PDB file of C-alpha atoms in Angstrom:
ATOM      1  CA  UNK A   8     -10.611  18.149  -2.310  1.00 61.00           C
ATOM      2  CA  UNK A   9     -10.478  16.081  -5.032  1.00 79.00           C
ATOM      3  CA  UNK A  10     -13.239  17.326  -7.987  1.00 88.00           C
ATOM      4  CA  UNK A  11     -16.166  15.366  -9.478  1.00 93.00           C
ATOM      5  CA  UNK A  12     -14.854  13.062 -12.643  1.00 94.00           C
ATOM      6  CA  UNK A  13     -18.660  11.591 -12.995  1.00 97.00           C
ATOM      7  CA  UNK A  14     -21.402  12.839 -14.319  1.00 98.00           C
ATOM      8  CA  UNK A  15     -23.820  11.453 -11.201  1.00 97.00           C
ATOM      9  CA  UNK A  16     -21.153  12.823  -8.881  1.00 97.00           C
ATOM     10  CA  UNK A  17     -20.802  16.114 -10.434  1.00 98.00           C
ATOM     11  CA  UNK A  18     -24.707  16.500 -10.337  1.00 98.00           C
ATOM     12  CA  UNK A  19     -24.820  14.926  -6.748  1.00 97.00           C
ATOM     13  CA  UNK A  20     -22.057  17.419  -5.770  1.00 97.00           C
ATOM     14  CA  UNK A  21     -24.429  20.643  -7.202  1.00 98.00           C
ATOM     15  CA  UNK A  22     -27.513  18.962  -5.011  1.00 97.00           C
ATOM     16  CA  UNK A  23     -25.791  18.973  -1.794  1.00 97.00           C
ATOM     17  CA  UNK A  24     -23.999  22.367  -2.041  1.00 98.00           C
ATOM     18  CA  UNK A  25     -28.189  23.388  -2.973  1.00 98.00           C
ATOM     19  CA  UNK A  26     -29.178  21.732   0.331  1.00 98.00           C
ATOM     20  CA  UNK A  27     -26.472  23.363   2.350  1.00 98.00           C
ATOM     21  CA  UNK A  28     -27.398  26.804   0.751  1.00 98.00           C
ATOM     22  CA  UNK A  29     -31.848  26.289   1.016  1.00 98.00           C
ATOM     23  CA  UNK A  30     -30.529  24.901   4.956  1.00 97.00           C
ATOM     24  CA  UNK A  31     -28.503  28.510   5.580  1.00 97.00           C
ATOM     25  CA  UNK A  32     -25.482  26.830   6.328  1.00 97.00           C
ATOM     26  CA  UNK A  33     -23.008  27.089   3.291  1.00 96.00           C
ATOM     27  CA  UNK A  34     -19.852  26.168   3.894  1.00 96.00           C
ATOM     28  CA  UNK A  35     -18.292  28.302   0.860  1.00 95.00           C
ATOM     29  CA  UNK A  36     -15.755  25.715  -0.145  1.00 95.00           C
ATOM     30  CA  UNK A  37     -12.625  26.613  -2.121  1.00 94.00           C
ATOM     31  CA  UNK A  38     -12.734  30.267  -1.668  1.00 95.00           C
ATOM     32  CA  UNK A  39      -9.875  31.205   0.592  1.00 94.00           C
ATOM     33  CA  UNK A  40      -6.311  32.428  -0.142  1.00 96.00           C
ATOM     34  CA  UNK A  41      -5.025  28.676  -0.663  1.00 95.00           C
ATOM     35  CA  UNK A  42      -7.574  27.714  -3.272  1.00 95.00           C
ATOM     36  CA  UNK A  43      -6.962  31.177  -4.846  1.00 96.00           C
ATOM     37  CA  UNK A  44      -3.273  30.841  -5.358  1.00 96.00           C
ATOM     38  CA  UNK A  45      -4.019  27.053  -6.131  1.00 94.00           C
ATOM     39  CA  UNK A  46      -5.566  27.711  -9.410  1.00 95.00           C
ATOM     40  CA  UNK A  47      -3.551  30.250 -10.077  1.00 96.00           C
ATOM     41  CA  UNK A  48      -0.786  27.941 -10.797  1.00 96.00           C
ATOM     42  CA  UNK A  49      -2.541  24.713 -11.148  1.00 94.00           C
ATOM     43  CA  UNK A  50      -5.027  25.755 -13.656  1.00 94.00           C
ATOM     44  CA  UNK A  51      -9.002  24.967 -13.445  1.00 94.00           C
ATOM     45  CA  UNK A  52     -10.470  21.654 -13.381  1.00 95.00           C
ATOM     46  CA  UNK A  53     -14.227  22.996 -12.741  1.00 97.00           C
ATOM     47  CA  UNK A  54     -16.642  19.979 -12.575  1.00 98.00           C
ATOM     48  CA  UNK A  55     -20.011  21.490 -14.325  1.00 98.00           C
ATOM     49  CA  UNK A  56     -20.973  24.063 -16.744  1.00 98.00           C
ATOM     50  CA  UNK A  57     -23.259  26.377 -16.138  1.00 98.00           C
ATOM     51  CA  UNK A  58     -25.709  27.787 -18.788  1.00 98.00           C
ATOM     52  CA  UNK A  59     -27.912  30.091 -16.536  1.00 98.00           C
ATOM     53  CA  UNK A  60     -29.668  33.173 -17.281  1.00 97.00           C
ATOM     54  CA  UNK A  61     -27.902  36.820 -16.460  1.00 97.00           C
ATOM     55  CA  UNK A  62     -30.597  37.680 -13.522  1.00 97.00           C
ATOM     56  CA  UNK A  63     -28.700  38.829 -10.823  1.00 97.00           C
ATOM     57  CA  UNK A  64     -30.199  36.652  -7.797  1.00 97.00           C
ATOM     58  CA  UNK A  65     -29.441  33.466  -9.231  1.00 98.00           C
ATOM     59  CA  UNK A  66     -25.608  33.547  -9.090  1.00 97.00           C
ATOM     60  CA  UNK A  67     -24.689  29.755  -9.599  1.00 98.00           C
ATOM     61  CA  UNK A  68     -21.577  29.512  -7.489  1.00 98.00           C
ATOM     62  CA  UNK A  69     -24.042  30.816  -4.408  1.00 98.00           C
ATOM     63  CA  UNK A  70     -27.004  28.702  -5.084  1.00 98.00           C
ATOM     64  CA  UNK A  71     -24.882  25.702  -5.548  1.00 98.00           C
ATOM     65  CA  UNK A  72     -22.524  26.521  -2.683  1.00 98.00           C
ATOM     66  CA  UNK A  73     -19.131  26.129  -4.496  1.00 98.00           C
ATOM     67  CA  UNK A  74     -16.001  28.639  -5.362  1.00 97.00           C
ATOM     68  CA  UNK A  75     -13.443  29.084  -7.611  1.00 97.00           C
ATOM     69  CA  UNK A  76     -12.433  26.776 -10.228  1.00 96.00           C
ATOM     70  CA  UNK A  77     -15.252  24.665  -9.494  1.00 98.00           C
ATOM     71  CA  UNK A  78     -18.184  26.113 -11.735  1.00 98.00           C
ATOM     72  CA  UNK A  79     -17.422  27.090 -15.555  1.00 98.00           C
ATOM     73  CA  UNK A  80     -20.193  30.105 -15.995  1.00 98.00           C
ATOM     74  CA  UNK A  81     -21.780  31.302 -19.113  1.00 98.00           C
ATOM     75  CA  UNK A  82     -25.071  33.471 -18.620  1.00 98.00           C
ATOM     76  CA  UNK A  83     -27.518  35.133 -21.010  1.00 98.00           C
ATOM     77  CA  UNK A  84     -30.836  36.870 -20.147  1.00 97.00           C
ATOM     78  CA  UNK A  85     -33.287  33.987 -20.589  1.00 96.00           C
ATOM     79  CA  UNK A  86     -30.767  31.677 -20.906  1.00 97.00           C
ATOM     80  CA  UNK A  87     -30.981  31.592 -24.589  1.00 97.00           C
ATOM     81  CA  UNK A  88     -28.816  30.013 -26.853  1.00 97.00           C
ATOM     82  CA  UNK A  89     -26.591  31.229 -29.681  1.00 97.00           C
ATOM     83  CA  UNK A  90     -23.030  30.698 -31.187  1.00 97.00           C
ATOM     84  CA  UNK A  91     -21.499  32.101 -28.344  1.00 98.00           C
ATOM     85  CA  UNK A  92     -23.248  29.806 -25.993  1.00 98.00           C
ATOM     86  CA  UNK A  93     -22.568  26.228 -27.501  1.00 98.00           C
ATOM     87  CA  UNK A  94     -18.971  27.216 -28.599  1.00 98.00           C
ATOM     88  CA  UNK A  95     -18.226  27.907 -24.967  1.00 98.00           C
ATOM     89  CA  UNK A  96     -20.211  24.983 -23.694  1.00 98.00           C
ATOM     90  CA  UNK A  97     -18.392  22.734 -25.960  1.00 98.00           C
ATOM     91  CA  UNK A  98     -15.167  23.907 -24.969  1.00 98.00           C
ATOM     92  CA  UNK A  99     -15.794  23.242 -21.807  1.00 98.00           C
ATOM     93  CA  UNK A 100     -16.413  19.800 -22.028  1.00 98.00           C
ATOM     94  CA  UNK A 101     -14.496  19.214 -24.981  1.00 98.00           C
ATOM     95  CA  UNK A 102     -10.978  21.028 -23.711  1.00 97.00           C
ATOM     96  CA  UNK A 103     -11.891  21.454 -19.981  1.00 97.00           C
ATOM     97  CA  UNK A 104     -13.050  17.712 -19.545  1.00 97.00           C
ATOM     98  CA  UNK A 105     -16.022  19.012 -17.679  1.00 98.00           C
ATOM     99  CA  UNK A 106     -18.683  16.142 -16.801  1.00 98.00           C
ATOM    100  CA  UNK A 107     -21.668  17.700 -16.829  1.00 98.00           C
ATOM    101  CA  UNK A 108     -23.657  20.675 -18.170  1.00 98.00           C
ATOM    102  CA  UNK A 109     -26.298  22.310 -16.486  1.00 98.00           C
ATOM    103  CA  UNK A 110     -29.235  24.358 -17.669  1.00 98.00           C
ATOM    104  CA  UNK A 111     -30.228  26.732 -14.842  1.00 98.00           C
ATOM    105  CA  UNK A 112     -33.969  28.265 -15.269  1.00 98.00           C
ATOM    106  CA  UNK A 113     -35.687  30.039 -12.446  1.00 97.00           C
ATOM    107  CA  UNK A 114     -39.348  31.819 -11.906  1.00 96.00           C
ATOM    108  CA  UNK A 115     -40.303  35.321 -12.570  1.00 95.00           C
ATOM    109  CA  UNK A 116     -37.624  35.297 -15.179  1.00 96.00           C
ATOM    110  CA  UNK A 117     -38.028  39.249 -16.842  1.00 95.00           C
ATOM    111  CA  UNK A 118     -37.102  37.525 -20.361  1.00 95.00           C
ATOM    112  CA  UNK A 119     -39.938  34.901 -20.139  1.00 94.00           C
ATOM    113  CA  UNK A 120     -42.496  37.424 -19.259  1.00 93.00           C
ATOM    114  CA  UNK A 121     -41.472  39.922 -21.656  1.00 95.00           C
ATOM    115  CA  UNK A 122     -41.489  37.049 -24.328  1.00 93.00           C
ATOM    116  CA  UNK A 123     -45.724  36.464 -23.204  1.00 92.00           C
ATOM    117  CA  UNK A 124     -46.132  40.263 -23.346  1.00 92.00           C
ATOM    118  CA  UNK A 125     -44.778  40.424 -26.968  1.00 94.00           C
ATOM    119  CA  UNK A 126     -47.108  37.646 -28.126  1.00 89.00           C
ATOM    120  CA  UNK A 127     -50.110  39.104 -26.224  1.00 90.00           C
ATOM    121  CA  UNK A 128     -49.978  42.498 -27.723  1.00 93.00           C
ATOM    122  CA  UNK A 129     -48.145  41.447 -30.785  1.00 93.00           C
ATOM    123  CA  UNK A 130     -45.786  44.349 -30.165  1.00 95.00           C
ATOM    124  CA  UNK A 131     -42.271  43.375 -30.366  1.00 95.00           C
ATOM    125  CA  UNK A 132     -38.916  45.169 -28.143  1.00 95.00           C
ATOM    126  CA  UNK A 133     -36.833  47.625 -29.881  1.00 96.00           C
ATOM    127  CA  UNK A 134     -33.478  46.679 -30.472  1.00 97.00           C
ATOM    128  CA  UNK A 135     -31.178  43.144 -29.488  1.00 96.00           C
ATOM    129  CA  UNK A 136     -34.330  42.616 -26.889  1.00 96.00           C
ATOM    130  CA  UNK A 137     -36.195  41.465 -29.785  1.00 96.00           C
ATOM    131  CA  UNK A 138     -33.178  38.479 -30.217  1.00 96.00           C
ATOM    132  CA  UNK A 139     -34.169  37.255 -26.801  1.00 96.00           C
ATOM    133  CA  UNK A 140     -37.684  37.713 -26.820  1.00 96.00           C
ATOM    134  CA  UNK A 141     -37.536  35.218 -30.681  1.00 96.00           C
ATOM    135  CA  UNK A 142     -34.929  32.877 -28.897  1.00 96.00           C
ATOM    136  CA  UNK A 143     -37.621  32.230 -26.546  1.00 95.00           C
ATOM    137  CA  UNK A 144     -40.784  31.803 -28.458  1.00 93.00           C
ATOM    138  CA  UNK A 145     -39.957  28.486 -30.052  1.00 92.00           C
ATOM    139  CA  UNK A 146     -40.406  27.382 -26.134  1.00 89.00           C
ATOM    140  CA  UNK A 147     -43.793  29.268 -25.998  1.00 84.00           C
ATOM    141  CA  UNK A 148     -45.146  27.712 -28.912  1.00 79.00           C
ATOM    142  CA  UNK A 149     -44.139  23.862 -28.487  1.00 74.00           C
ATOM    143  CA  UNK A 150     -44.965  23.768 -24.725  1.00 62.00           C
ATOM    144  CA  UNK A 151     -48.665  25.269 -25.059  1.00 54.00           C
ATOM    145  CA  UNK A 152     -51.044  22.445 -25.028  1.00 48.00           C
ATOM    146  CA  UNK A 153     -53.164  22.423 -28.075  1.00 43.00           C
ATOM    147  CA  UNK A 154     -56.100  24.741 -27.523  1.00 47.00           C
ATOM    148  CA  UNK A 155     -54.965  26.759 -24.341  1.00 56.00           C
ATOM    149  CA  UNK A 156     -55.565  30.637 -24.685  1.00 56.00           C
ATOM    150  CA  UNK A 157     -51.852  32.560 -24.525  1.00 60.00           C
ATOM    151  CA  UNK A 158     -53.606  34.720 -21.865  1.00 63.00           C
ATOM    152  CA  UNK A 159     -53.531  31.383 -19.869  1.00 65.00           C
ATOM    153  CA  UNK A 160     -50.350  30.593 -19.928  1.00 75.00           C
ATOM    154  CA  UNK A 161     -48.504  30.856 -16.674  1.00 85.00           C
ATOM    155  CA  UNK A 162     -44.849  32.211 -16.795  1.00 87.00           C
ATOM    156  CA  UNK A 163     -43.245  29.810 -14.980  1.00 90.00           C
ATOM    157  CA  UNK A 164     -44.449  26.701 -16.475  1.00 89.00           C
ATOM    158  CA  UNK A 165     -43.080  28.618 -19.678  1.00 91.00           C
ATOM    159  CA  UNK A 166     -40.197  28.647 -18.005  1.00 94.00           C
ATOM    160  CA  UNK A 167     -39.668  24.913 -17.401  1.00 94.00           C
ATOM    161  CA  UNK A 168     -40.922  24.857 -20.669  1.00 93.00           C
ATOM    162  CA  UNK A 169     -38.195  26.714 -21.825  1.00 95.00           C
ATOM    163  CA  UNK A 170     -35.220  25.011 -19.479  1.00 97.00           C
ATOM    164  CA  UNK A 171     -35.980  21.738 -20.463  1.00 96.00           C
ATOM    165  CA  UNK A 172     -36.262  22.966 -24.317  1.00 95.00           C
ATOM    166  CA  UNK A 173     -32.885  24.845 -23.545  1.00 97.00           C
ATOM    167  CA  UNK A 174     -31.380  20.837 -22.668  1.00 98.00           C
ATOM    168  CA  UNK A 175     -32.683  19.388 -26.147  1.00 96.00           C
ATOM    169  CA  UNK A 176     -31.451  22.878 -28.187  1.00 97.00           C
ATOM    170  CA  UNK A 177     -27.782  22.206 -26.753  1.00 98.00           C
ATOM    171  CA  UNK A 178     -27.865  18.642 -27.608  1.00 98.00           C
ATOM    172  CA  UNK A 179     -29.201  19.078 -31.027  1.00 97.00           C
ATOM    173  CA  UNK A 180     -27.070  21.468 -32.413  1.00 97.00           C
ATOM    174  CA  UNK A 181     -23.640  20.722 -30.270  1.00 98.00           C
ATOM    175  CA  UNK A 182     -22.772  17.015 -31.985  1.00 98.00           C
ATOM    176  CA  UNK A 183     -19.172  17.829 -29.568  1.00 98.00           C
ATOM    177  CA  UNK A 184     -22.099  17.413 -26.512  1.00 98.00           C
ATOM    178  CA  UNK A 185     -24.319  14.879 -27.768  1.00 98.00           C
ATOM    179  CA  UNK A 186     -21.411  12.398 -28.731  1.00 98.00           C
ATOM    180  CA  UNK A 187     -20.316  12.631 -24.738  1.00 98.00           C
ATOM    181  CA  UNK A 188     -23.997  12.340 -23.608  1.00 98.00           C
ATOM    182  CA  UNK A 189     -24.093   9.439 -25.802  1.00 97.00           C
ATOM    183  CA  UNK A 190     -20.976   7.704 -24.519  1.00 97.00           C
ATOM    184  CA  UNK A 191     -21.822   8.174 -21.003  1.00 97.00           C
ATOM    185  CA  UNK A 192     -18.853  10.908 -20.529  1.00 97.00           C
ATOM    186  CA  UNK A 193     -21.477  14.025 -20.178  1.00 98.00           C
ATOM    187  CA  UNK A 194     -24.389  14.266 -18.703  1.00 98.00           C
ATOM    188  CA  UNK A 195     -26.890  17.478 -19.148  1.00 98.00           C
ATOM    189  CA  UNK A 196     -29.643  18.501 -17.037  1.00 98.00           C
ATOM    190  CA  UNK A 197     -32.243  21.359 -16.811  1.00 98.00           C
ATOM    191  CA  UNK A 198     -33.437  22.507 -13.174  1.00 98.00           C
ATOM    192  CA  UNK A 199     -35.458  25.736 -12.398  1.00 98.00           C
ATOM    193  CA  UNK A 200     -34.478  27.842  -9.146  1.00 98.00           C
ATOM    194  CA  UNK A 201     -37.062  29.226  -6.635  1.00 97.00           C
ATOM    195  CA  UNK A 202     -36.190  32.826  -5.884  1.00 97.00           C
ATOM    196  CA  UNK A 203     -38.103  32.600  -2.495  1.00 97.00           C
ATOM    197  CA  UNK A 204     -36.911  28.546  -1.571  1.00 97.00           C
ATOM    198  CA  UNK A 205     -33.717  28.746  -3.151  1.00 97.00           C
ATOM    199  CA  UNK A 206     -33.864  25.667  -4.354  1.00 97.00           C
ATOM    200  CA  UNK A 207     -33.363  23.864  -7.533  1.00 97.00           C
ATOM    201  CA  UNK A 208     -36.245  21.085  -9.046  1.00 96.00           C
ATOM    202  CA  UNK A 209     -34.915  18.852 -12.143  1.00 97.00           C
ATOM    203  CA  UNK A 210     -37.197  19.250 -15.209  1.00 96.00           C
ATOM    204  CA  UNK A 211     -34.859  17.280 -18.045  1.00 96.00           C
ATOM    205  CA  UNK A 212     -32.003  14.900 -17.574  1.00 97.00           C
ATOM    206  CA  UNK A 213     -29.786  13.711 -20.332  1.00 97.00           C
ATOM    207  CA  UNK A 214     -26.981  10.754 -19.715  1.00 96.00           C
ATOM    208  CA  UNK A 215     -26.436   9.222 -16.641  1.00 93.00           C
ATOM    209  CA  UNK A 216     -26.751  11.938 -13.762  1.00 96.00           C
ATOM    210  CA  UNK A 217     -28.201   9.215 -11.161  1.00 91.00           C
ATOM    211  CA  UNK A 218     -31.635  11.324 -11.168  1.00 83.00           C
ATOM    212  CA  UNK A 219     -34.545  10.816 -13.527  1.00 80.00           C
ATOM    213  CA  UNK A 220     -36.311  13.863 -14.916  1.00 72.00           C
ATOM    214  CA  UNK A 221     -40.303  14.027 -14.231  1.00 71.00           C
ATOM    215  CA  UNK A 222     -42.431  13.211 -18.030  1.00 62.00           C
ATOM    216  CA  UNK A 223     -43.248  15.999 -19.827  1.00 60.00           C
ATOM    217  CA  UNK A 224     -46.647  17.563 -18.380  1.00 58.00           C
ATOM    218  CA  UNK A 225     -45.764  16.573 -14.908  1.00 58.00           C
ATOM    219  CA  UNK A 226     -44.750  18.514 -12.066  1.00 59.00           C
ATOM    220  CA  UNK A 227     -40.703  19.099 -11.589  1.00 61.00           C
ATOM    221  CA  UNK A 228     -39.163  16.922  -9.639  1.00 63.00           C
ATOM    222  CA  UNK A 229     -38.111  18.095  -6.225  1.00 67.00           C
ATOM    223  CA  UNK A 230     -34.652  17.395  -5.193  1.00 62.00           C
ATOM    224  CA  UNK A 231     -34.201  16.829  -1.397  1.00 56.00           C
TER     225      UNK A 231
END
């Protein structure tokens, strides 16, 4: 099967392997003994990066139904970004060819909720959880509305906050990324998983993926 050279049909390729896996009926392409010894000697031609955080129920290759060589993986708790992150997103598209980049958020995240718990009691984690917990708190402070409380803010609109924030960081500080958004070659979204659905909602869209994302403010748009 021939991958995904597109941007919209790398992205529409994600949304139906999602379908197939919120259905129960995966099909688990491209993980068999002939795929295996395919890339092997062929090499990888994976269609999307994804930027996801390190929580083990939202493995991308299962929530997106796909196998090997088709996802390029890089995972942090939160999903926050550092050198590490945008060189390997950059190679990706930059030496890999891939099409599109995808920021993958989900609820009850333990980052985003440790991140509110720091702020509320002003007490900060010992040791490299601090690094994530101040990697996320730009997101806390630019998506509160001016004049709500902290103790009112609810986790997972932080995280969308945070996903679609996530999208603009990589953009900003990658110029390899936002010269191939630009030209039309790359496209970069943000979606947030359900843990109990399993399904993925589009909060930011970059480049041509065929799907707009929902304004700021307003609820994420569900992808059936």
């Amino acid at each position: 099967m021939e991958q995904p050279r597109t941007p919209r049909d790398a992205f529409a390729a994600l949304l139906a392997g999602n379908r197939r896996f919120v259905d129960g009926s995966p099909e688990h392409p491209n993980q068999d003994l002939g795929r295996r010894q395919q890339t092997a000697v062929q090499g990888q031609h994976p269609f999307a990066a994804v930027f996801g955080c390190m929580d083990s129920r939202v493995a991308a290759e299962i929530v997106f139904d796909r196998g090997l060589g088709d996802l390029a993986v890089v995972r942090t708790a939160g999903h926050v970004v550092d050198g590490g992150v945008l060189g390997s997103l950059e190679f990706g598209v930059t030496v890999m060819g891939i099409p599109l980049v995808v920021v993958l958020g989900h609820d009850s995240c333990g980052a985003i909720r440790a991140t509110l718990e720091t702020h509320r009691t002003g007490i900060y984690p010992g040791g490299y959880v601090r690094d994530i917990v101040e990697r996320v708190t730009p997101s806390l402070v630019t998506g509160r509305q001016h004049g709500d409380a902290l103790e009112d803010t609810d986790p997972d609109a932080l995280t969308e906050d945070h996903t679609r924030h996530t999208v603009q960081l990589i953009v900003e500080r990658s110029a390899a990324i936002a010269e191939r958004v630009a030209s039309g070659q790359v496209g970069v979204v943000g979606v947030v998983y359900r843990l109990d659905e399993g399904r993925v909602r589009l909060v930011e869209a970059l480049g041509d993926v065929g799907v707009d994302a929902p304004l700021p403010g307003a609820a994420a748009s569900d992808l059936d």
